[in-house]
Protein backbone atom coordinates (compact mmCIF):
# COMPACT_ATOMS: atom_id res chain seq x y z
CA UNK A 1 0.00 0.00 0.00
CA UNK A 2 1.44 3.41 -0.86
CA UNK A 3 2.53 5.70 1.94
CA UNK A 4 3.83 3.03 4.30
CA UNK A 5 7.48 3.30 3.22
CA UNK A 6 10.09 5.94 4.00
CA UNK A 7 13.59 6.52 2.62
CA UNK A 8 15.20 5.66 -0.70
CA UNK A 9 18.50 3.88 -0.01
CA UNK A 10 17.83 2.98 3.64
CA UNK A 11 14.17 2.18 3.09
CA UNK A 12 11.68 1.13 5.73
CA UNK A 13 8.15 -0.20 5.36
CA UNK A 14 6.07 -0.43 8.53
CA UNK A 15 2.99 -2.63 8.83
CA UNK A 16 0.36 -3.56 11.41
CA UNK A 17 -2.44 -2.11 13.52
CA UNK A 18 -2.91 -1.28 17.17
CA UNK A 19 -5.14 -4.28 17.95
CA UNK A 20 -3.96 -6.76 15.30
CA UNK A 21 -1.83 -9.70 16.40
CA UNK A 22 1.49 -7.96 15.69
CA UNK A 23 3.20 -5.09 13.94
CA UNK A 24 6.61 -4.63 12.43
CA UNK A 25 8.96 -3.17 9.88
CA UNK A 26 10.98 -4.33 6.88
CA UNK A 27 14.26 -2.46 6.35
CA UNK A 28 15.61 -2.73 2.84
CA UNK A 29 19.01 -1.35 1.84
CA UNK A 30 20.84 -1.69 5.15
CA UNK A 31 24.49 -2.35 4.26
CA UNK A 32 25.98 -5.77 5.12
CA UNK A 33 28.45 -6.55 7.90
CA UNK A 34 27.09 -4.08 10.47
CA UNK A 35 27.14 -5.59 13.96
CA UNK A 36 23.50 -5.95 15.07
CA UNK A 37 22.17 -7.60 18.20
CA UNK A 38 18.50 -7.75 19.14
CA UNK A 39 19.38 -5.93 22.39
CA UNK A 40 20.42 -2.85 20.35
CA UNK A 41 16.83 -2.60 19.16
CA UNK A 42 15.19 -3.71 22.40
CA UNK A 43 16.80 -1.00 24.50
CA UNK A 44 15.38 1.69 22.20
CA UNK A 45 11.92 0.12 22.25
CA UNK A 46 12.00 0.02 26.04
CA UNK A 47 12.28 3.81 26.05
CA UNK A 48 9.12 4.24 23.94
CA UNK A 49 7.06 1.54 25.66
CA UNK A 50 3.52 2.31 26.88
CA UNK A 51 3.28 2.84 30.63
CA UNK A 52 6.83 4.22 31.01
CA UNK A 53 6.05 7.93 31.22
CA UNK A 54 4.56 8.42 34.69
CA UNK A 55 1.41 10.54 34.97
CA UNK A 56 1.54 11.42 31.26
CA UNK A 57 1.39 7.82 30.14
CA UNK A 58 -1.20 5.26 29.11
CA UNK A 59 -1.83 2.24 31.33
CA UNK A 60 -1.62 -0.17 28.35
CA UNK A 61 1.22 -2.53 29.30
CA UNK A 62 3.01 -3.83 26.22
CA UNK A 63 6.28 -5.76 26.59
CA UNK A 64 7.21 -4.63 23.05
CA UNK A 65 9.61 -7.53 22.71
CA UNK A 66 11.18 -7.42 19.26
CA UNK A 67 12.11 -10.46 17.14
CA UNK A 68 14.53 -10.34 14.19
CA UNK A 69 13.08 -12.56 11.46
CA UNK A 70 15.58 -11.97 8.67
CA UNK A 71 18.60 -10.07 7.42
CA UNK A 72 20.95 -10.83 10.32
CA UNK A 73 23.35 -13.80 10.51
CA UNK A 74 25.84 -14.52 13.28
CA UNK A 75 25.38 -11.03 14.75
CA UNK A 76 25.91 -9.14 11.48
CA UNK A 77 23.59 -7.62 8.91
CA UNK A 78 23.65 -9.57 5.66
CA UNK A 79 22.56 -6.82 3.26
CA UNK A 80 19.22 -8.56 2.69
CA UNK A 81 15.90 -7.19 4.02
CA UNK A 82 15.80 -7.01 7.82
CA UNK A 83 12.36 -7.92 9.12
CA UNK A 84 11.45 -7.00 12.70
CA UNK A 85 8.32 -8.24 14.50
CA UNK A 86 6.64 -6.96 17.67
CA UNK A 87 3.60 -8.82 19.08
CA UNK A 88 0.60 -6.90 20.45
CA UNK A 89 -0.01 -8.52 23.82
CA UNK A 90 -2.22 -6.15 25.81
CA UNK A 91 -4.83 -4.93 23.34
CA UNK A 92 -8.24 -4.60 25.05
CA UNK A 93 -10.43 -4.21 22.01
CA UNK A 94 -13.77 -4.35 23.91
CA UNK A 95 -13.18 -0.85 25.31
CA UNK A 96 -13.44 0.38 21.72
CA UNK A 97 -16.80 -1.33 20.99
CA UNK A 98 -18.82 1.83 21.57
CA UNK A 99 -16.56 3.73 19.14
CA UNK A 100 -17.35 1.49 16.20
CA UNK A 101 -19.91 3.86 14.74
CA UNK A 102 -18.75 7.17 16.23
CA UNK A 103 -16.01 9.54 15.14
CA UNK A 104 -13.65 10.67 17.91
CA UNK A 105 -12.77 14.38 17.59
CA UNK A 106 -9.06 14.93 16.89
CA UNK A 107 -8.59 11.37 15.58
CA UNK A 108 -8.39 9.84 12.11
CA UNK A 109 -11.72 7.97 12.48
CA UNK A 110 -13.61 10.32 10.14
CA UNK A 111 -10.84 10.62 7.55
CA UNK A 112 -9.98 6.88 7.42
CA UNK A 113 -13.63 5.98 6.82
CA UNK A 114 -13.98 8.66 4.14
CA UNK A 115 -10.79 7.47 2.44
CA UNK A 116 -11.16 3.67 2.53
CA UNK A 117 -14.88 3.10 3.23
CA UNK A 118 -13.80 0.75 6.04
CA UNK A 119 -11.79 1.23 9.22
CA UNK A 120 -10.40 -0.82 12.07
CA UNK A 121 -11.85 1.18 14.97
CA UNK A 122 -9.96 -0.79 17.64
CA UNK A 123 -7.36 1.46 19.25
CA UNK A 124 -7.15 3.70 16.20
CA UNK A 125 -6.05 0.86 13.90
CA UNK A 126 -3.21 1.91 11.63
CA UNK A 127 -3.35 5.55 12.84
CA UNK A 128 -2.47 4.39 16.36
CA UNK A 129 0.76 5.34 18.09
CA UNK A 130 1.49 1.57 18.23
CA UNK A 131 2.84 1.93 14.68
CA UNK A 132 5.63 4.13 16.00
CA UNK A 133 7.16 1.12 17.77
CA UNK A 134 8.17 -0.14 14.32
CA UNK A 135 9.82 3.21 13.53
CA UNK A 136 11.79 3.14 16.76
CA UNK A 137 12.98 -0.40 15.98
CA UNK A 138 14.09 0.68 12.50
CA UNK A 139 15.74 3.79 13.91
CA UNK A 140 17.84 1.61 16.21
CA UNK A 141 19.19 -0.22 13.15
CA UNK A 142 19.85 3.11 11.40
CA UNK A 143 21.86 4.21 14.43
CA UNK A 144 24.23 1.24 13.96
CA UNK A 145 25.10 2.71 10.56
CA UNK A 146 25.39 6.22 12.06
CA UNK A 147 27.76 4.85 14.74
CA UNK A 148 30.24 4.05 12.00
CA UNK A 149 30.33 7.77 11.17
CA UNK A 150 30.33 8.90 14.83
CA UNK A 151 26.94 10.55 14.41
CA UNK A 152 24.88 10.88 17.57
CA UNK A 153 21.18 11.78 17.65
CA UNK A 154 19.63 13.12 20.85
CA UNK A 155 15.98 14.02 21.46
CA UNK A 156 14.42 15.62 24.50
CA UNK A 157 11.43 17.55 25.79
CA UNK A 158 11.76 21.33 25.79
CA UNK A 159 8.15 22.18 26.68
CA UNK A 160 5.16 20.33 28.08
CA UNK A 161 1.80 21.65 29.24
CA UNK A 162 2.98 25.26 28.82
CA UNK A 163 6.07 24.76 31.01
CA UNK A 164 9.30 25.44 29.12
CA UNK A 165 12.81 24.39 30.10
CA UNK A 166 15.12 27.05 31.55
CA UNK A 167 18.30 24.95 31.22
CA UNK A 168 19.46 22.59 28.50
CA UNK A 169 21.59 20.19 30.53
CA UNK A 170 21.81 17.14 28.27
CA UNK A 171 23.18 15.05 31.16
CA UNK A 172 19.78 15.31 32.85
CA UNK A 173 17.73 13.84 29.98
CA UNK A 174 17.76 10.32 31.41
CA UNK A 175 17.38 11.45 35.04
CA UNK A 176 13.62 12.06 34.71
CA UNK A 177 10.74 10.25 33.03
CA UNK A 178 10.00 13.05 30.57
CA UNK A 179 13.41 12.99 28.81
CA UNK A 180 13.76 16.63 29.87
CA UNK A 181 17.19 18.32 30.04
CA UNK A 182 16.05 20.38 33.04
CA UNK A 183 15.17 18.30 36.12
CA UNK A 184 13.48 21.23 37.84
CA UNK A 185 11.26 21.96 34.84
CA UNK A 186 10.51 18.21 34.57
CA UNK A 187 9.12 18.22 38.13
CA UNK A 188 6.81 21.11 37.29
CA UNK A 189 5.75 19.38 34.06
CA UNK A 190 4.94 16.17 35.96
CA UNK A 191 2.78 18.09 38.44
CA UNK A 192 1.00 20.02 35.71
CA UNK A 193 0.30 16.98 33.57
CA UNK A 194 -1.00 15.04 36.59
CA UNK A 195 -3.40 17.92 37.27
CA UNK A 196 -4.54 18.07 33.65
CA UNK A 197 -5.03 14.31 33.56
CA UNK A 198 -7.11 14.37 36.77
CA UNK A 199 -9.35 16.94 35.04
CA UNK A 200 -9.91 14.46 32.19
CA UNK A 201 -7.89 16.56 29.76
CA UNK A 202 -4.58 16.34 27.87
CA UNK A 203 -1.69 18.65 26.92
CA UNK A 204 0.88 19.20 24.20
CA UNK A 205 4.50 20.31 24.09
CA UNK A 206 7.69 20.61 22.06
CA UNK A 207 10.42 18.02 21.35
CA UNK A 208 13.89 19.04 20.17
CA UNK A 209 16.07 16.68 18.13
CA UNK A 210 19.80 17.32 17.68
CA UNK A 211 22.19 15.38 15.45
CA UNK A 212 25.89 15.80 16.25
CA UNK A 213 28.79 14.80 14.03
CA UNK A 214 26.90 14.98 10.73
CA UNK A 215 29.45 15.64 7.96
CA UNK A 216 28.87 18.51 5.52
CA UNK A 217 27.28 17.47 2.25
CA UNK A 218 24.18 15.43 3.20
CA UNK A 219 20.90 16.37 1.51
CA UNK A 220 19.69 16.27 -2.10
CA UNK A 221 18.58 19.54 -3.73
CA UNK A 222 16.09 20.45 -4.70
CA UNK A 223 13.05 18.49 -3.48
CA UNK A 224 14.91 16.14 -1.13
CA UNK A 225 16.66 18.88 0.82
CA UNK A 226 17.80 17.63 4.20
CA UNK A 227 15.52 20.05 6.05
CA UNK A 228 12.57 19.05 3.86
CA UNK A 229 13.26 15.38 4.59
CA UNK A 230 13.51 16.00 8.34
CA UNK A 231 10.30 18.02 8.30
CA UNK A 232 8.49 15.21 6.50
CA UNK A 233 9.95 12.59 8.80
CA UNK A 234 8.80 14.40 11.94
CA UNK A 235 5.46 15.49 10.46
CA UNK A 236 4.69 11.87 9.60
CA UNK A 237 4.43 11.08 13.32
CA UNK A 238 0.88 11.30 14.71
CA UNK A 239 0.19 14.38 16.86
CA UNK A 240 3.05 16.43 15.32
CA UNK A 241 1.56 19.69 14.09
CA UNK A 242 4.63 21.82 13.39
CA UNK A 243 8.34 21.44 12.63
CA UNK A 244 11.07 24.06 12.69
CA UNK A 245 14.78 23.89 11.87
CA UNK A 246 17.37 26.01 13.70
CA UNK A 247 15.96 29.46 14.52
CA UNK A 248 12.75 28.29 12.80
CA UNK A 249 9.77 30.61 13.18
CA UNK A 250 11.92 33.08 15.14
CA UNK A 251 13.93 33.70 11.93
CA UNK A 252 10.90 35.50 10.53
CA UNK A 253 11.35 38.32 13.05
CA UNK A 254 15.16 38.54 12.92
CA UNK A 255 17.28 40.87 10.80
CA UNK A 256 19.59 39.35 8.20
CA UNK A 257 22.55 40.56 10.25
CA UNK A 258 21.20 38.62 13.24
CA UNK A 259 20.10 35.50 11.41
CA UNK A 260 23.15 34.86 9.20
CA UNK A 261 25.73 32.58 10.80
CA UNK A 262 29.11 34.30 10.32
CA UNK A 263 31.91 32.03 9.04
CA UNK A 264 35.43 32.09 10.45
CA UNK A 265 38.47 30.00 9.46
CA UNK A 266 37.53 27.79 12.42
CA UNK A 267 33.95 27.33 11.26
CA UNK A 268 30.50 28.85 11.76
CA UNK A 269 30.18 31.28 14.67
CA UNK A 270 26.49 30.61 15.34
CA UNK A 271 23.90 28.09 14.21
CA UNK A 272 20.61 29.78 13.35
CA UNK A 273 20.58 27.63 10.23
CA UNK A 274 20.21 24.49 12.36
CA UNK A 275 23.10 22.84 10.53
CA UNK A 276 21.58 23.05 7.04
CA UNK A 277 22.17 25.55 4.22
CA UNK A 278 20.40 25.26 0.86
CA UNK A 279 19.17 21.83 1.95
CA UNK A 280 22.68 20.46 2.56
CA UNK A 281 24.28 19.78 5.95
CA UNK A 282 27.05 22.26 6.82
CA UNK A 283 28.82 20.21 9.48
CA UNK A 284 27.21 22.01 12.45
CA UNK A 285 24.72 20.34 14.78
CA UNK A 286 21.43 19.67 13.04
CA UNK A 287 18.64 21.07 15.19
CA UNK A 288 14.94 20.41 14.67
CA UNK A 289 11.90 20.95 16.87
CA UNK A 290 8.47 19.35 16.65
CA UNK A 291 5.28 20.85 18.07
CA UNK A 292 3.13 18.10 19.59
CA UNK A 293 -0.62 18.62 19.93
CA UNK A 294 -2.54 17.53 23.05
CA UNK A 295 -3.58 13.94 22.55
CA UNK A 296 -7.16 13.79 21.34
CA UNK A 297 -8.66 11.04 23.58
CA UNK A 298 -9.91 12.97 26.59
CA UNK A 299 -12.32 12.02 29.35
CA UNK A 300 -14.35 15.21 28.88
CA UNK A 301 -17.63 15.18 27.03
CA UNK A 302 -17.27 16.30 23.39
CA UNK A 303 -19.65 16.91 20.49
CA UNK A 304 -19.35 14.60 17.52
CA UNK A 305 -21.42 12.65 15.01
CA UNK A 306 -21.98 8.96 14.25
CA UNK A 307 -21.46 7.32 10.87
CA UNK A 308 -25.04 8.22 9.89
CA UNK A 309 -24.28 11.88 10.51
CA UNK A 310 -26.45 12.19 13.63
CA UNK A 311 -25.12 14.25 16.56
CA UNK A 312 -23.66 12.39 19.55
CA UNK A 313 -22.03 13.26 22.86
CA UNK A 314 -18.82 11.34 23.49
CA UNK A 315 -16.57 10.67 26.48
CA UNK A 316 -13.61 8.59 25.27
CA UNK A 317 -12.83 5.59 27.49
CA UNK A 318 -9.92 3.15 27.20
CA UNK A 319 -6.32 3.71 28.29
CA UNK A 320 -4.68 6.84 26.97
CA UNK A 321 -1.71 9.09 27.49
CA UNK A 322 -2.37 12.57 28.90
CA UNK A 323 0.33 13.70 26.47
CA UNK A 324 2.21 12.07 23.59
CA UNK A 325 5.30 13.35 25.43
CA UNK A 326 7.42 11.53 26.60
CA UNK A 327 6.65 8.49 24.43
CA UNK A 328 7.02 10.49 21.23
CA UNK A 329 10.59 11.57 22.10
CA UNK A 330 12.27 8.28 21.01
CA UNK A 331 10.06 8.32 17.90
CA UNK A 332 11.36 11.78 16.87
CA UNK A 333 14.90 10.54 17.51
CA UNK A 334 14.26 7.46 15.36
CA UNK A 335 12.92 9.50 12.44
CA UNK A 336 16.02 11.75 12.45
CA UNK A 337 18.22 8.63 12.51
CA UNK A 338 16.36 7.21 9.51
CA UNK A 339 16.74 10.42 7.48
CA UNK A 340 20.46 10.61 8.19
CA UNK A 341 21.09 6.92 7.45
CA UNK A 342 19.28 7.29 4.14
CA UNK A 343 21.21 10.42 3.16
CA UNK A 344 24.55 8.97 4.21
CA UNK A 345 23.95 6.14 1.75
CA UNK A 346 22.72 8.54 -0.93
CA UNK A 347 25.86 10.64 -0.50
CA UNK A 348 28.02 7.50 -0.57
CA UNK A 349 26.53 6.71 -3.98
CA UNK A 350 27.79 9.96 -5.52
CA UNK A 351 30.99 10.52 -3.50
CA UNK A 352 34.22 10.63 -5.52
C1 LIG B 1 3.90 8.21 20.91
C2 LIG B 1 2.49 8.65 20.73
C3 LIG B 1 1.53 8.34 21.70
C4 LIG B 1 0.19 8.70 21.53
N1 LIG B 1 -0.72 8.31 22.47
C5 LIG B 1 -2.03 8.59 22.25
C6 LIG B 1 -3.03 8.14 23.18
O1 LIG B 1 -2.74 7.47 24.18
N2 LIG B 1 -4.31 8.46 22.93
C7 LIG B 1 -4.68 9.21 21.83
O2 LIG B 1 -5.85 9.49 21.67
N3 LIG B 1 -3.77 9.65 20.96
C8 LIG B 1 -2.45 9.36 21.13
N4 LIG B 1 -1.54 9.80 20.22
C9 LIG B 1 -1.93 10.72 19.13
C10 LIG B 1 -2.76 10.11 18.03
O3 LIG B 1 -2.15 8.93 17.54
C11 LIG B 1 -2.94 11.13 16.90
O4 LIG B 1 -3.23 12.39 17.42
C12 LIG B 1 -4.09 10.69 15.99
O5 LIG B 1 -3.74 9.50 15.31
C13 LIG B 1 -4.49 11.76 14.95
O6 LIG B 1 -3.39 12.10 14.13
P1 LIG B 1 -2.90 13.63 14.00
O7 LIG B 1 -2.84 14.16 15.41
O8 LIG B 1 -1.54 13.54 13.37
O9 LIG B 1 -3.91 14.37 13.19
C14 LIG B 1 -0.20 9.43 20.37
C15 LIG B 1 0.78 9.73 19.39
C16 LIG B 1 2.09 9.34 19.56
C17 LIG B 1 3.08 9.65 18.48
XYZ file of C-alpha atoms and ligand atoms in Angstrom:
383
model
C 0.000 0.000 0.000
C 1.444 3.410 -0.860
C 2.535 5.699 1.940
C 3.834 3.034 4.299
C 7.479 3.299 3.219
C 10.089 5.938 3.995
C 13.592 6.524 2.625
C 15.200 5.663 -0.701
C 18.502 3.878 -0.007
C 17.831 2.979 3.636
C 14.167 2.180 3.089
C 11.680 1.128 5.733
C 8.154 -0.203 5.356
C 6.074 -0.434 8.527
C 2.992 -2.632 8.830
C 0.363 -3.556 11.415
C -2.437 -2.113 13.515
C -2.910 -1.281 17.170
C -5.141 -4.284 17.947
C -3.961 -6.755 15.305
C -1.827 -9.697 16.401
C 1.487 -7.963 15.690
C 3.201 -5.091 13.939
C 6.614 -4.632 12.428
C 8.956 -3.175 9.878
C 10.975 -4.327 6.881
C 14.261 -2.464 6.352
C 15.609 -2.733 2.836
C 19.008 -1.353 1.839
C 20.837 -1.693 5.146
C 24.489 -2.352 4.258
C 25.981 -5.769 5.120
C 28.451 -6.553 7.900
C 27.095 -4.081 10.466
C 27.141 -5.591 13.963
C 23.496 -5.954 15.067
C 22.173 -7.598 18.199
C 18.503 -7.748 19.138
C 19.377 -5.931 22.394
C 20.422 -2.846 20.349
C 16.829 -2.601 19.157
C 15.186 -3.714 22.404
C 16.796 -0.997 24.499
C 15.377 1.693 22.198
C 11.918 0.120 22.252
C 12.000 0.020 26.043
C 12.276 3.813 26.054
C 9.118 4.236 23.938
C 7.056 1.539 25.657
C 3.523 2.313 26.882
C 3.283 2.836 30.635
C 6.826 4.218 31.014
C 6.055 7.934 31.222
C 4.564 8.416 34.692
C 1.408 10.535 34.973
C 1.536 11.423 31.258
C 1.392 7.824 30.141
C -1.204 5.258 29.110
C -1.832 2.239 31.331
C -1.623 -0.168 28.353
C 1.215 -2.525 29.300
C 3.010 -3.830 26.222
C 6.276 -5.756 26.591
C 7.214 -4.633 23.048
C 9.612 -7.534 22.708
C 11.178 -7.423 19.261
C 12.106 -10.457 17.140
C 14.526 -10.343 14.188
C 13.077 -12.562 11.461
C 15.584 -11.974 8.670
C 18.596 -10.073 7.417
C 20.953 -10.833 10.318
C 23.348 -13.797 10.507
C 25.836 -14.525 13.277
C 25.379 -11.028 14.746
C 25.910 -9.141 11.483
C 23.594 -7.623 8.909
C 23.651 -9.573 5.659
C 22.559 -6.818 3.257
C 19.220 -8.562 2.687
C 15.902 -7.189 4.021
C 15.801 -7.005 7.817
C 12.364 -7.917 9.118
C 11.447 -6.998 12.702
C 8.323 -8.239 14.502
C 6.638 -6.964 17.674
C 3.601 -8.822 19.075
C 0.598 -6.901 20.451
C -0.015 -8.521 23.824
C -2.216 -6.148 25.813
C -4.833 -4.934 23.337
C -8.239 -4.596 25.051
C -10.435 -4.210 22.015
C -13.769 -4.347 23.912
C -13.175 -0.848 25.311
C -13.437 0.384 21.725
C -16.804 -1.328 20.988
C -18.820 1.828 21.566
C -16.561 3.732 19.143
C -17.350 1.487 16.199
C -19.914 3.857 14.744
C -18.751 7.171 16.230
C -16.007 9.538 15.137
C -13.653 10.671 17.905
C -12.768 14.382 17.590
C -9.063 14.929 16.888
C -8.586 11.367 15.582
C -8.394 9.836 12.107
C -11.723 7.973 12.485
C -13.613 10.319 10.143
C -10.839 10.618 7.552
C -9.981 6.875 7.424
C -13.625 5.977 6.816
C -13.981 8.663 4.139
C -10.786 7.472 2.437
C -11.156 3.674 2.532
C -14.880 3.096 3.228
C -13.799 0.749 6.042
C -11.790 1.230 9.217
C -10.403 -0.817 12.074
C -11.853 1.182 14.971
C -9.960 -0.790 17.640
C -7.364 1.459 19.247
C -7.147 3.699 16.202
C -6.051 0.861 13.899
C -3.208 1.906 11.628
C -3.349 5.553 12.839
C -2.469 4.392 16.356
C 0.758 5.336 18.085
C 1.494 1.571 18.227
C 2.836 1.925 14.677
C 5.630 4.127 15.998
C 7.163 1.116 17.771
C 8.173 -0.138 14.316
C 9.824 3.210 13.525
C 11.790 3.141 16.761
C 12.983 -0.397 15.981
C 14.090 0.675 12.497
C 15.738 3.785 13.915
C 17.835 1.609 16.211
C 19.192 -0.220 13.154
C 19.849 3.109 11.399
C 21.858 4.208 14.432
C 24.227 1.244 13.962
C 25.099 2.713 10.563
C 25.387 6.217 12.062
C 27.757 4.851 14.738
C 30.242 4.048 12.000
C 30.331 7.769 11.166
C 30.328 8.900 14.830
C 26.941 10.547 14.414
C 24.884 10.882 17.572
C 21.181 11.775 17.654
C 19.628 13.117 20.853
C 15.983 14.021 21.460
C 14.418 15.618 24.500
C 11.427 17.548 25.791
C 11.760 21.334 25.790
C 8.153 22.175 26.677
C 5.163 20.330 28.085
C 1.802 21.653 29.241
C 2.983 25.261 28.818
C 6.067 24.762 31.005
C 9.301 25.443 29.123
C 12.814 24.394 30.103
C 15.118 27.051 31.548
C 18.303 24.950 31.216
C 19.460 22.592 28.500
C 21.589 20.193 30.527
C 21.809 17.136 28.269
C 23.184 15.050 31.159
C 19.785 15.313 32.846
C 17.726 13.839 29.983
C 17.757 10.317 31.414
C 17.375 11.447 35.039
C 13.619 12.058 34.712
C 10.744 10.249 33.033
C 10.000 13.046 30.575
C 13.407 12.994 28.813
C 13.764 16.627 29.870
C 17.192 18.315 30.039
C 16.053 20.376 33.037
C 15.167 18.298 36.121
C 13.476 21.235 37.844
C 11.258 21.958 34.844
C 10.511 18.212 34.570
C 9.124 18.219 38.127
C 6.807 21.107 37.288
C 5.752 19.383 34.059
C 4.942 16.173 35.962
C 2.777 18.094 38.435
C 0.997 20.023 35.713
C 0.304 16.980 33.566
C -1.004 15.040 36.591
C -3.402 17.922 37.275
C -4.539 18.075 33.652
C -5.033 14.311 33.558
C -7.115 14.374 36.768
C -9.351 16.939 35.037
C -9.913 14.456 32.188
C -7.886 16.564 29.763
C -4.581 16.340 27.868
C -1.692 18.649 26.916
C 0.884 19.201 24.204
C 4.503 20.306 24.088
C 7.688 20.608 22.060
C 10.416 18.021 21.349
C 13.895 19.041 20.167
C 16.073 16.677 18.135
C 19.796 17.320 17.684
C 22.193 15.380 15.452
C 25.889 15.803 16.255
C 28.795 14.795 14.031
C 26.902 14.980 10.735
C 29.450 15.638 7.961
C 28.873 18.513 5.524
C 27.279 17.470 2.246
C 24.184 15.430 3.204
C 20.897 16.373 1.507
C 19.687 16.275 -2.100
C 18.576 19.538 -3.729
C 16.091 20.453 -4.703
C 13.052 18.490 -3.483
C 14.906 16.144 -1.132
C 16.660 18.883 0.822
C 17.800 17.626 4.201
C 15.525 20.054 6.050
C 12.571 19.046 3.864
C 13.262 15.375 4.593
C 13.512 15.998 8.340
C 10.296 18.017 8.297
C 8.491 15.207 6.496
C 9.955 12.591 8.804
C 8.797 14.398 11.938
C 5.459 15.488 10.462
C 4.690 11.873 9.598
C 4.434 11.084 13.316
C 0.884 11.303 14.707
C 0.188 14.380 16.865
C 3.047 16.426 15.322
C 1.562 19.692 14.093
C 4.632 21.825 13.393
C 8.337 21.442 12.634
C 11.073 24.059 12.695
C 14.776 23.894 11.870
C 17.367 26.014 13.700
C 15.956 29.455 14.515
C 12.748 28.288 12.798
C 9.771 30.610 13.182
C 11.917 33.083 15.140
C 13.931 33.704 11.931
C 10.900 35.499 10.534
C 11.352 38.320 13.049
C 15.160 38.543 12.922
C 17.276 40.872 10.796
C 19.594 39.354 8.198
C 22.548 40.557 10.250
C 21.195 38.617 13.242
C 20.103 35.505 11.406
C 23.147 34.857 9.196
C 25.728 32.579 10.803
C 29.110 34.295 10.316
C 31.905 32.031 9.036
C 35.426 32.095 10.447
C 38.468 30.004 9.465
C 37.531 27.791 12.417
C 33.951 27.332 11.259
C 30.503 28.854 11.763
C 30.179 31.282 14.665
C 26.488 30.614 15.340
C 23.898 28.094 14.215
C 20.613 29.776 13.352
C 20.583 27.626 10.228
C 20.206 24.491 12.358
C 23.097 22.842 10.531
C 21.575 23.046 7.041
C 22.174 25.549 4.217
C 20.402 25.256 0.860
C 19.170 21.834 1.953
C 22.679 20.459 2.563
C 24.284 19.783 5.951
C 27.053 22.260 6.819
C 28.817 20.210 9.484
C 27.213 22.014 12.446
C 24.716 20.337 14.784
C 21.427 19.667 13.043
C 18.642 21.067 15.190
C 14.938 20.407 14.666
C 11.902 20.952 16.872
C 8.471 19.349 16.647
C 5.275 20.849 18.068
C 3.130 18.097 19.587
C -0.625 18.621 19.933
C -2.538 17.529 23.054
C -3.584 13.938 22.553
C -7.160 13.789 21.343
C -8.659 11.041 23.581
C -9.905 12.975 26.594
C -12.317 12.021 29.351
C -14.350 15.210 28.879
C -17.632 15.181 27.026
C -17.273 16.298 23.389
C -19.649 16.907 20.490
C -19.354 14.596 17.518
C -21.417 12.650 15.006
C -21.980 8.964 14.255
C -21.460 7.320 10.872
C -25.042 8.216 9.895
C -24.279 11.881 10.508
C -26.448 12.191 13.629
C -25.119 14.245 16.560
C -23.664 12.393 19.546
C -22.032 13.260 22.859
C -18.819 11.336 23.487
C -16.572 10.673 26.475
C -13.606 8.594 25.266
C -12.831 5.587 27.491
C -9.918 3.155 27.201
C -6.318 3.711 28.287
C -4.676 6.838 26.975
C -1.713 9.085 27.490
C -2.369 12.565 28.897
C 0.333 13.698 26.470
C 2.214 12.068 23.595
C 5.299 13.347 25.431
C 7.425 11.532 26.605
C 6.650 8.490 24.433
C 7.020 10.493 21.232
C 10.586 11.566 22.098
C 12.272 8.277 21.008
C 10.055 8.321 17.899
C 11.357 11.779 16.871
C 14.899 10.535 17.507
C 14.259 7.456 15.358
C 12.922 9.501 12.436
C 16.017 11.750 12.454
C 18.218 8.630 12.506
C 16.358 7.211 9.506
C 16.737 10.420 7.478
C 20.461 10.613 8.194
C 21.095 6.924 7.446
C 19.280 7.288 4.136
C 21.209 10.419 3.156
C 24.553 8.968 4.206
C 23.954 6.142 1.750
C 22.719 8.540 -0.931
C 25.861 10.637 -0.500
C 28.018 7.496 -0.572
C 26.530 6.707 -3.979
C 27.794 9.961 -5.520
C 30.990 10.520 -3.499
C 34.224 10.633 -5.518
C 3.904 8.211 20.915
C 2.489 8.650 20.733
C 1.529 8.340 21.698
C 0.192 8.705 21.529
N -0.718 8.314 22.469
C -2.026 8.593 22.254
C -3.033 8.138 23.185
O -2.741 7.466 24.179
N -4.313 8.459 22.926
C -4.681 9.212 21.834
O -5.846 9.489 21.665
N -3.771 9.650 20.956
C -2.454 9.355 21.126
N -1.538 9.796 20.215
C -1.933 10.721 19.133
C -2.758 10.106 18.025
O -2.149 8.925 17.542
C -2.944 11.125 16.896
O -3.235 12.393 17.418
C -4.091 10.692 15.988
O -3.741 9.502 15.314
C -4.490 11.758 14.945
O -3.392 12.100 14.127
P -2.900 13.629 14.003
O -2.835 14.164 15.414
O -1.540 13.535 13.371
O -3.909 14.367 13.188
C -0.197 9.431 20.369
C 0.780 9.732 19.390
C 2.093 9.342 19.559
C 3.085 9.646 18.480
